[in-house]
CSV table of C-alpha atoms in Angstrom, one decimal:
chain,number,residue,atom,x,y,z
A,1,MET,CA,-5.9,-10.8,41.8
A,2,PRO,CA,-7.1,-9.7,45.2
A,3,GLN,CA,-10.1,-7.5,45.4
A,4,SER,CA,-7.9,-4.7,46.8
A,5,ALA,CA,-6.2,-4.5,43.5
A,6,ALA,CA,-9.6,-4.0,41.8
A,7,VAL,CA,-10.3,-1.2,44.1
A,8,VAL,CA,-7.0,0.5,43.3
A,9,LEU,CA,-7.6,0.0,39.5
A,10,ALA,CA,-11.2,1.2,39.8
A,11,SER,CA,-9.9,4.5,41.1
A,12,ALA,CA,-7.4,4.8,38.3
A,13,ALA,CA,-9.9,3.9,35.6
A,14,ALA,CA,-12.3,6.5,36.9
A,15,SER,CA,-9.9,9.2,35.9
A,16,VAL,CA,-10.3,8.3,32.2
A,17,GLU,CA,-13.4,9.4,30.2
A,18,PRO,CA,-15.2,6.7,28.1
A,19,PHE,CA,-14.4,6.6,24.4
A,20,ASP,CA,-15.1,4.6,21.2
A,21,VAL,CA,-12.8,2.3,19.3
A,22,LEU,CA,-12.8,1.3,15.7
A,23,LEU,CA,-11.0,-1.9,14.6
A,24,ARG,CA,-10.4,-2.2,10.9
A,25,ASP,CA,-6.6,-2.1,10.1
A,26,PHE,CA,-4.7,-5.4,10.3
A,27,ARG,CA,-1.0,-5.4,11.2
A,28,VAL,CA,1.6,-8.1,12.0
A,29,PHE,CA,4.1,-8.6,14.8
A,30,VAL,CA,6.9,-10.7,13.3
A,31,HIS,CA,8.7,-12.9,15.9
A,32,LYS,CA,11.8,-15.1,15.4
A,33,LYS,CA,9.8,-18.2,14.5
A,34,SER,CA,6.2,-17.0,14.2
A,35,ALA,CA,4.0,-14.0,13.5
A,36,THR,CA,0.9,-12.5,15.2
A,37,LEU,CA,-1.9,-11.0,13.1
A,38,TRP,CA,-3.6,-8.2,15.0
A,39,LEU,CA,-6.0,-5.3,14.7
A,40,HIS,CA,-4.9,-1.8,15.3
A,41,PRO,CA,-7.5,0.0,17.5
A,42,GLU,CA,-8.4,3.5,16.5
A,43,PRO,CA,-9.8,5.4,19.5
A,44,SER,CA,-12.2,8.3,19.0
A,45,ARG,CA,-9.9,10.4,21.2
A,46,SER,CA,-6.2,10.5,20.3
A,47,GLU,CA,-4.1,8.5,22.7
A,48,ALA,CA,-7.1,7.4,24.7
A,49,LEU,CA,-5.9,3.8,25.0
A,50,GLN,CA,-2.3,4.9,26.0
A,51,LYS,CA,-3.8,7.2,28.6
A,52,LEU,CA,-6.0,4.4,30.0
A,53,GLN,CA,-3.1,2.0,30.1
A,54,ALA,CA,-0.8,4.6,31.7
A,55,ALA,CA,-3.4,5.3,34.4
A,56,LEU,CA,-3.7,1.6,35.3
A,57,GLN,CA,0.1,1.1,35.1
A,58,ASP,CA,0.7,4.1,37.4
A,59,ALA,CA,-1.8,2.6,39.9
A,60,MET,CA,0.1,-0.8,39.8
A,61,PRO,CA,3.7,0.0,38.8
A,62,LEU,CA,5.0,-3.5,39.4
A,63,CYS,CA,2.6,-4.9,36.7
A,64,ASP,CA,4.7,-3.6,33.8
A,65,ALA,CA,4.5,-6.4,31.2
A,66,GLN,CA,2.8,-4.1,28.7
A,67,ARG,CA,5.7,-1.7,28.7
A,68,SER,CA,8.7,-3.9,29.6
A,69,SER,CA,9.2,-5.8,26.4
A,70,HIS,CA,9.7,-2.8,24.1
A,71,GLY,CA,9.5,0.1,26.5
A,72,THR,CA,6.2,1.2,25.1
A,73,PHE,CA,2.6,0.0,25.1
A,74,THR,CA,1.2,-1.1,21.7
A,75,PRO,CA,-2.6,-1.3,21.9
A,76,HIS,CA,-3.8,-4.2,19.8
A,77,VAL,CA,-6.4,-7.0,19.5
A,78,THR,CA,-4.8,-10.3,18.6
A,79,VAL,CA,-6.5,-12.1,15.7
A,80,GLY,CA,-4.3,-15.2,15.6
A,81,HIS,CA,-0.8,-16.7,15.8
A,82,PHE,CA,0.9,-18.1,12.7
A,83,GLU,CA,4.0,-19.9,11.7
A,84,SER,CA,5.2,-17.1,9.5
A,85,GLU,CA,4.5,-13.5,8.4
A,86,GLU,CA,3.4,-14.9,5.0
A,87,ALA,CA,0.8,-17.1,6.7
A,88,ALA,CA,-0.4,-14.2,8.8
A,89,LEU,CA,-0.8,-12.0,5.7
A,90,SER,CA,-2.6,-14.7,3.9
A,91,ALA,CA,-5.1,-15.0,6.7
A,92,ARG,CA,-5.5,-11.2,6.6
A,93,ASP,CA,-6.2,-11.3,2.9
A,94,GLN,CA,-8.8,-14.0,3.3
A,95,ILE,CA,-10.6,-12.1,6.1
A,96,ILE,CA,-10.6,-8.9,3.9
A,97,ALA,CA,-11.8,-10.9,0.9
A,98,SER,CA,-14.7,-12.3,2.9
A,99,GLY,CA,-16.1,-8.7,3.3
A,100,TRP,CA,-14.4,-7.5,6.5
A,101,GLN,CA,-15.2,-3.8,7.0
A,102,GLY,CA,-14.2,-3.4,10.6
A,103,VAL,CA,-16.1,-3.2,13.9
A,104,GLY,CA,-16.6,-0.4,16.4
A,105,PHE,CA,-17.6,-0.3,20.0
A,106,PRO,CA,-17.7,1.9,23.1
A,107,VAL,CA,-15.1,1.5,25.8
A,108,SER,CA,-16.7,2.3,29.1
A,109,GLU,CA,-15.1,-0.2,31.4
A,110,VAL,CA,-12.1,-2.4,31.9
A,111,VAL,CA,-12.5,-6.1,32.6
A,112,LEU,CA,-9.9,-7.4,35.1
A,113,MET,CA,-9.0,-11.0,34.2
A,114,ALA,CA,-7.2,-13.7,36.2
A,115,ARG,CA,-6.2,-17.3,35.3
A,116,SER,CA,-8.6,-19.9,36.5
A,117,GLU,CA,-7.4,-22.5,39.0
A,118,GLY,CA,-7.6,-25.9,37.5
A,119,GLY,CA,-9.1,-24.6,34.3
A,120,GLY,CA,-6.1,-25.2,32.0
A,121,GLY,CA,-4.7,-21.7,32.7
A,122,GLN,CA,-7.5,-19.9,30.9
A,123,PHE,CA,-8.3,-16.3,31.8
A,124,GLU,CA,-11.6,-15.5,33.4
A,125,PRO,CA,-13.3,-12.2,34.1
A,126,ARG,CA,-13.2,-11.4,37.8
A,127,TRP,CA,-14.0,-7.7,38.2
A,128,ARG,CA,-15.2,-4.8,36.0
A,129,VAL,CA,-14.2,-1.2,36.6
A,130,ARG,CA,-15.9,1.7,34.9
A,131,LEU,CA,-14.2,4.6,33.2
């Protein structure tokens, strides 16, 4: 990602006020041959995550992967990928049984990630833009 993209996104992110997020509610995306267990983020301000994503998307309209698959953005934090919905739900139940009560944190910046060269395709943080 060129630094010029970070400058454009920094301007867009600056239009969004910081907010807090609580992660406690597990959900499952069911795919044809697998399932994804994820946490549903609860922002302190209604629609804060959608507004942040929309501001960033509007600044970079060709980068539409978050909207293109279903036509809408679903904020989530992936916990893991499983062979079936049953396996995902079993993992959820084990996490809850271990005492999971959720976690909260402030959102005051966005970390822009890019795949590393020669590093097995892993994402690495490149820039941070403040809200």
